[in-house]
Amino acid sequence: MSIETMGLRESKKRETRQSISDHATRLFLEHGFEDTTIAEIAAAARVAKKTVTNYFPHKEDLAFDHHEEFVASLADAVRSRAPGESALAALRRVFTASIEAHDPVAGFAGPDFVQMIAKSPTLTNRLRDLHDLREEALEGVLADATGAEPGGIAPRAAAALLGTAHRVLFGRIQELTLAGEDDARIAAVVSGAAEQVFDLLEPALGGYATA
């Protein structure tokens, strides 16, 4: 198989995946997550049900299309920190940039989408699971960065503190979105909140896991 053929095949896969995701999101917003079936999504995207589940093994993955990026986000921020930069400083810098960019991974998903999550017990539970998985991924990177033993308490505690900080800020973005604030106002409010949150962590973690 030529490189060109492989490239076309991968491009087609990305298009199919995006089409399924777009149709699923539309149906979820129109009818609610719980009341939308995989069969309806497949019909709307003009693919087989098996194709949908091949791309998205779990129905929740159709709603949280960026879940892999979300889970890896904190770990990636620490992994790519600059020389002399601590884990906390890297996470503060990356979070500030995500707020300025109104990044969906940070929580900027729009009122309709946030309302959909709030109304769905399944999605609310899945979001909680994703936060937990993100914290676990961060713990692994912190353990590697500090040379800690597997299961060491220090990276676990640090990941819990840093993960909770991001969880709280994510929740604040959702609260403001549901309250009807626009993205610019949300960014301004959460930017100030983030300064307070990260400042609280500075005495304990300011020098932790410095590159």
mmCIF file of N, CA and C in Angstrom, residues 34-114:
data_model
loop_
_atom_site.group_PDB
_atom_site.id
_atom_site.type_symbol
_atom_site.label_atom_id
_atom_site.label_comp_id
_atom_site.label_asym_id
_atom_site.label_seq_id
_atom_site.Cartn_x
_atom_site.Cartn_y
_atom_site.Cartn_z
ATOM 1 N N GLU A 34 -29.684 10.695 27.222
ATOM 2 C CA GLU A 34 -30.297 9.431 27.637
ATOM 3 C C GLU A 34 -31.289 8.914 26.602
ATOM 4 N N ASP A 35 -31.951 9.833 25.884
ATOM 5 C CA ASP A 35 -33.022 9.433 24.968
ATOM 6 C C ASP A 35 -32.561 9.258 23.528
ATOM 7 N N THR A 36 -31.290 9.389 23.285
ATOM 8 C CA THR A 36 -30.750 9.194 21.941
ATOM 9 C C THR A 36 -30.060 7.835 21.862
ATOM 10 N N THR A 37 -30.371 7.068 20.838
ATOM 11 C CA THR A 37 -29.809 5.721 20.710
ATOM 12 C C THR A 37 -28.658 5.695 19.707
ATOM 13 N N ILE A 38 -27.846 4.671 19.824
ATOM 14 C CA ILE A 38 -26.752 4.467 18.867
ATOM 15 C C ILE A 38 -27.319 4.253 17.466
ATOM 16 N N ALA A 39 -28.445 3.566 17.383
ATOM 17 C CA ALA A 39 -29.066 3.326 16.080
ATOM 18 C C ALA A 39 -29.460 4.637 15.411
ATOM 19 N N GLU A 40 -29.986 5.572 16.191
ATOM 20 C CA GLU A 40 -30.369 6.877 15.634
ATOM 21 C C GLU A 40 -29.152 7.655 15.158
ATOM 22 N N ILE A 41 -28.077 7.548 15.903
ATOM 23 C CA ILE A 41 -26.843 8.231 15.505
ATOM 24 C C ILE A 41 -26.298 7.624 14.219
ATOM 25 N N ALA A 42 -26.294 6.308 14.140
ATOM 26 C CA ALA A 42 -25.811 5.624 12.941
ATOM 27 C C ALA A 42 -26.634 6.013 11.722
ATOM 28 N N ALA A 43 -27.945 6.065 11.903
ATOM 29 C CA ALA A 43 -28.818 6.428 10.782
ATOM 30 C C ALA A 43 -28.545 7.859 10.325
ATOM 31 N N ALA A 44 -28.365 8.762 11.279
ATOM 32 C CA ALA A 44 -28.113 10.159 10.927
ATOM 33 C C ALA A 44 -26.779 10.317 10.203
ATOM 34 N N ALA A 45 -25.779 9.551 10.623
ATOM 35 C CA ALA A 45 -24.451 9.629 10.011
ATOM 36 C C ALA A 45 -24.330 8.742 8.774
ATOM 37 N N ARG A 46 -25.366 7.939 8.515
ATOM 38 C CA ARG A 46 -25.396 7.037 7.363
ATOM 39 C C ARG A 46 -24.258 6.019 7.406
ATOM 40 N N VAL A 47 -24.120 5.423 8.589
ATOM 41 C CA VAL A 47 -23.155 4.341 8.772
ATOM 42 C C VAL A 47 -23.840 3.229 9.563
ATOM 43 N N ALA A 48 -23.183 2.080 9.649
ATOM 44 C CA ALA A 48 -23.727 0.977 10.435
ATOM 45 C C ALA A 48 -23.495 1.227 11.922
ATOM 46 N N LYS A 49 -24.350 0.605 12.761
ATOM 47 C CA LYS A 49 -24.175 0.730 14.203
ATOM 48 C C LYS A 49 -22.783 0.266 14.627
ATOM 49 N N LYS A 50 -22.294 -0.786 13.997
ATOM 50 C CA LYS A 50 -20.975 -1.313 14.328
ATOM 51 C C LYS A 50 -19.879 -0.294 14.035
ATOM 52 N N THR A 51 -20.090 0.504 12.984
ATOM 53 C CA THR A 51 -19.108 1.546 12.668
ATOM 54 C C THR A 51 -19.046 2.572 13.787
ATOM 55 N N VAL A 52 -20.204 2.928 14.311
ATOM 56 C CA VAL A 52 -20.249 3.888 15.422
ATOM 57 C C VAL A 52 -19.490 3.350 16.621
ATOM 58 N N THR A 53 -19.762 2.103 16.979
ATOM 59 C CA THR A 53 -19.122 1.528 18.168
ATOM 60 C C THR A 53 -17.644 1.213 17.934
ATOM 61 N N ASN A 54 -17.251 1.034 16.681
ATOM 62 C CA ASN A 54 -15.831 0.851 16.390
ATOM 63 C C ASN A 54 -15.049 2.127 16.687
ATOM 64 N N TYR A 55 -15.635 3.250 16.334
ATOM 65 C CA TYR A 55 -14.980 4.533 16.578
ATOM 66 C C TYR A 55 -15.180 5.009 18.024
ATOM 67 N N PHE A 56 -16.329 4.692 18.581
ATOM 68 C CA PHE A 56 -16.675 5.146 19.929
ATOM 69 C C PHE A 56 -17.226 3.957 20.729
ATOM 70 N N PRO A 57 -16.360 3.218 21.408
ATOM 71 C CA PRO A 57 -16.790 2.005 22.117
ATOM 72 C C PRO A 57 -17.863 2.261 23.169
ATOM 73 N N HIS A 58 -17.866 3.440 23.757
ATOM 74 C CA HIS A 58 -18.851 3.773 24.781
ATOM 75 C C HIS A 58 -19.683 4.970 24.321
ATOM 76 N N LYS A 59 -20.959 4.926 24.598
ATOM 77 C CA LYS A 59 -21.842 6.011 24.173
ATOM 78 C C LYS A 59 -21.377 7.354 24.725
ATOM 79 N N GLU A 60 -20.860 7.349 25.956
ATOM 80 C CA GLU A 60 -20.393 8.595 26.565
ATOM 81 C C GLU A 60 -19.256 9.235 25.764
ATOM 82 N N ASP A 61 -18.463 8.392 25.065
ATOM 83 C CA ASP A 61 -17.352 8.911 24.273
ATOM 84 C C ASP A 61 -17.849 9.797 23.130
ATOM 85 N N LEU A 62 -19.074 9.556 22.690
ATOM 86 C CA LEU A 62 -19.650 10.378 21.630
ATOM 87 C C LEU A 62 -19.926 11.790 22.120
ATOM 88 N N ALA A 63 -20.240 11.917 23.402
ATOM 89 C CA ALA A 63 -20.481 13.240 23.971
ATOM 90 C C ALA A 63 -19.169 13.926 24.324
ATOM 91 N N PHE A 64 -18.266 13.159 24.941
ATOM 92 C CA PHE A 64 -16.957 13.698 25.317
ATOM 93 C C PHE A 64 -15.933 13.305 24.256
ATOM 94 N N ASP A 65 -16.038 13.939 23.117
ATOM 95 C CA ASP A 65 -15.207 13.571 21.972
ATOM 96 C C ASP A 65 -13.729 13.848 22.226
ATOM 97 N N HIS A 66 -13.429 14.776 23.137
ATOM 98 C CA HIS A 66 -12.039 15.130 23.424
ATOM 99 C C HIS A 66 -11.562 14.493 24.727
ATOM 100 N N HIS A 67 -12.161 13.348 25.101
ATOM 101 C CA HIS A 67 -11.847 12.787 26.413
ATOM 102 C C HIS A 67 -10.383 12.356 26.534
ATOM 103 N N GLU A 68 -9.795 11.860 25.475
ATOM 104 C CA GLU A 68 -8.394 11.428 25.552
ATOM 105 C C GLU A 68 -7.482 12.631 25.778
ATOM 106 N N GLU A 69 -7.753 13.717 25.079
ATOM 107 C CA GLU A 69 -6.974 14.939 25.267
ATOM 108 C C GLU A 69 -7.172 15.496 26.675
ATOM 109 N N PHE A 70 -8.405 15.420 27.160
ATOM 110 C CA PHE A 70 -8.705 15.904 28.507
ATOM 111 C C PHE A 70 -7.926 15.111 29.552
ATOM 112 N N VAL A 71 -7.980 13.795 29.462
ATOM 113 C CA VAL A 71 -7.312 12.934 30.443
ATOM 114 C C VAL A 71 -5.806 13.183 30.448
ATOM 115 N N ALA A 72 -5.231 13.427 29.298
ATOM 116 C CA ALA A 72 -3.776 13.599 29.190
ATOM 117 C C ALA A 72 -3.314 15.023 29.460
ATOM 118 N N SER A 73 -4.238 15.975 29.563
ATOM 119 C CA SER A 73 -3.862 17.394 29.546
ATOM 120 C C SER A 73 -2.920 17.804 30.672
ATOM 121 N N LEU A 74 -3.197 17.408 31.906
ATOM 122 C CA LEU A 74 -2.342 17.821 33.019
ATOM 123 C C LEU A 74 -0.981 17.137 32.949
ATOM 124 N N ALA A 75 -0.994 15.853 32.648
ATOM 125 C CA ALA A 75 0.263 15.119 32.518
ATOM 126 C C ALA A 75 1.115 15.708 31.398
ATOM 127 N N ASP A 76 0.499 16.052 30.285
ATOM 128 C CA ASP A 76 1.240 16.629 29.162
ATOM 129 C C ASP A 76 1.849 17.973 29.541
ATOM 130 N N ALA A 77 1.109 18.771 30.304
ATOM 131 C CA ALA A 77 1.615 20.079 30.720
ATOM 132 C C ALA A 77 2.872 19.932 31.562
ATOM 133 N N VAL A 78 2.846 18.971 32.473
ATOM 134 C CA VAL A 78 4.018 18.752 33.335
ATOM 135 C C VAL A 78 5.150 18.129 32.536
ATOM 136 N N ARG A 79 4.831 17.206 31.690
ATOM 137 C CA ARG A 79 5.860 16.514 30.901
ATOM 138 C C ARG A 79 6.621 17.493 30.003
ATOM 139 N N SER A 80 5.955 18.525 29.521
ATOM 140 C CA SER A 80 6.578 19.466 28.590
ATOM 141 C C SER A 80 7.047 20.745 29.281
ATOM 142 N N ARG A 81 7.152 20.738 30.604
ATOM 143 C CA ARG A 81 7.570 21.945 31.316
ATOM 144 C C ARG A 81 8.990 22.340 30.916
ATOM 145 N N ALA A 82 9.266 23.615 31.048
ATOM 146 C CA ALA A 82 10.573 24.152 30.654
ATOM 147 C C ALA A 82 11.617 23.884 31.728
ATOM 148 N N PRO A 83 12.893 23.904 31.368
ATOM 149 C CA PRO A 83 13.944 23.743 32.376
ATOM 150 C C PRO A 83 13.800 24.773 33.494
ATOM 151 N N GLY A 84 13.873 24.304 34.723
ATOM 152 C CA GLY A 84 13.736 25.191 35.866
ATOM 153 C C GLY A 84 12.301 25.488 36.253
ATOM 154 N N GLU A 85 11.344 24.930 35.501
ATOM 155 C CA GLU A 85 9.922 25.184 35.771
ATOM 156 C C GLU A 85 9.351 24.049 36.598
ATOM 157 N N SER A 86 8.637 24.377 37.665
ATOM 158 C CA SER A 86 8.014 23.356 38.505
ATOM 159 C C SER A 86 6.732 22.852 37.861
ATOM 160 N N ALA A 87 6.222 21.755 38.382
ATOM 161 C CA ALA A 87 4.945 21.223 37.883
ATOM 162 C C ALA A 87 3.831 22.248 38.064
ATOM 163 N N LEU A 88 3.803 22.892 39.229
ATOM 164 C CA LEU A 88 2.764 23.891 39.494
ATOM 165 C C LEU A 88 2.866 25.057 38.532
ATOM 166 N N ALA A 89 4.075 25.549 38.302
ATOM 167 C CA ALA A 89 4.257 26.672 37.384
ATOM 168 C C ALA A 89 3.828 26.312 35.967
ATOM 169 N N ALA A 90 4.154 25.097 35.533
ATOM 170 C CA ALA A 90 3.762 24.655 34.196
ATOM 171 C C ALA A 90 2.251 24.568 34.071
ATOM 172 N N LEU A 91 1.612 24.005 35.086
ATOM 173 C CA LEU A 91 0.158 23.864 35.051
ATOM 174 C C LEU A 91 -0.518 25.234 35.102
ATOM 175 N N ARG A 92 0.020 26.150 35.884
ATOM 176 C CA ARG A 92 -0.529 27.506 35.927
ATOM 177 C C ARG A 92 -0.430 28.173 34.560
ATOM 178 N N ARG A 93 0.745 28.051 33.942
ATOM 179 C CA ARG A 93 0.961 28.674 32.629
ATOM 180 C C ARG A 93 0.024 28.107 31.574
ATOM 181 N N VAL A 94 -0.084 26.782 31.536
ATOM 182 C CA VAL A 94 -0.933 26.139 30.533
ATOM 183 C C VAL A 94 -2.400 26.454 30.776
ATOM 184 N N PHE A 95 -2.816 26.470 32.045
ATOM 185 C CA PHE A 95 -4.210 26.776 32.325
ATOM 186 C C PHE A 95 -4.540 28.215 31.927
ATOM 187 N N THR A 96 -3.631 29.144 32.202
ATOM 188 C CA THR A 96 -3.847 30.537 31.821
ATOM 189 C C THR A 96 -4.033 30.661 30.313
ATOM 190 N N ALA A 97 -3.208 29.946 29.563
ATOM 191 C CA ALA A 97 -3.320 29.978 28.104
ATOM 192 C C ALA A 97 -4.642 29.371 27.643
ATOM 193 N N SER A 98 -5.087 28.318 28.312
ATOM 194 C CA SER A 98 -6.346 27.671 27.921
ATOM 195 C C SER A 98 -7.542 28.570 28.199
ATOM 196 N N ILE A 99 -7.458 29.370 29.245
ATOM 197 C CA ILE A 99 -8.530 30.312 29.548
ATOM 198 C C ILE A 99 -8.575 31.405 28.488
ATOM 199 N N GLU A 100 -7.419 31.916 28.134
ATOM 200 C CA GLU A 100 -7.362 32.960 27.105
ATOM 201 C C GLU A 100 -7.880 32.451 25.763
ATOM 202 N N ALA A 101 -7.664 31.156 25.502
ATOM 203 C CA ALA A 101 -8.098 30.565 24.230
ATOM 204 C C ALA A 101 -9.530 30.050 24.268
ATOM 205 N N HIS A 102 -10.186 30.128 25.437
ATOM 206 C CA HIS A 102 -11.536 29.572 25.613
ATOM 207 C C HIS A 102 -11.564 28.109 25.175
ATOM 208 N N ASP A 103 -10.598 27.359 25.646
ATOM 209 C CA ASP A 103 -10.394 25.971 25.248
ATOM 210 C C ASP A 103 -11.503 25.063 25.793
ATOM 211 N N PRO A 104 -12.142 24.261 24.926
ATOM 212 C CA PRO A 104 -13.168 23.321 25.401
ATOM 213 C C PRO A 104 -12.643 22.334 26.437
ATOM 214 N N VAL A 105 -11.360 21.962 26.339
ATOM 215 C CA VAL A 105 -10.790 21.028 27.303
ATOM 216 C C VAL A 105 -10.767 21.636 28.710
ATOM 217 N N ALA A 106 -10.671 22.962 28.789
ATOM 218 C CA ALA A 106 -10.692 23.645 30.086
ATOM 219 C C ALA A 106 -12.108 23.799 30.624
ATOM 220 N N GLY A 107 -13.113 23.596 29.746
ATOM 221 C CA GLY A 107 -14.495 23.694 30.193
ATOM 222 C C GLY A 107 -15.376 24.607 29.372
ATOM 223 N N PHE A 108 -14.806 25.289 28.397
ATOM 224 C CA PHE A 108 -15.590 26.204 27.554
ATOM 225 C C PHE A 108 -16.320 25.397 26.475
ATOM 226 N N ALA A 109 -17.506 24.923 26.802
ATOM 227 C CA ALA A 109 -18.234 24.053 25.880
ATOM 228 C C ALA A 109 -19.550 24.649 25.395
ATOM 229 N N GLY A 110 -19.909 25.845 25.882
ATOM 230 C CA GLY A 110 -21.163 26.468 25.468
ATOM 231 C C GLY A 110 -22.321 26.047 26.342
ATOM 232 N N PRO A 111 -23.338 26.909 26.474
ATOM 233 C CA PRO A 111 -24.446 26.641 27.398
ATOM 234 C C PRO A 111 -25.259 25.395 27.069
ATOM 235 N N ASP A 112 -25.504 25.130 25.802
ATOM 236 C CA ASP A 112 -26.317 23.963 25.439
ATOM 237 C C ASP A 112 -25.624 22.666 25.831
ATOM 238 N N PHE A 113 -24.332 22.594 25.569
ATOM 239 C CA PHE A 113 -23.589 21.374 25.883
ATOM 240 C C PHE A 113 -23.460 21.186 27.389
ATOM 241 N N VAL A 114 -23.160 22.265 28.101
ATOM 242 C CA VAL A 114 -23.023 22.171 29.557
ATOM 243 C C VAL A 114 -24.355 21.794 30.199
#
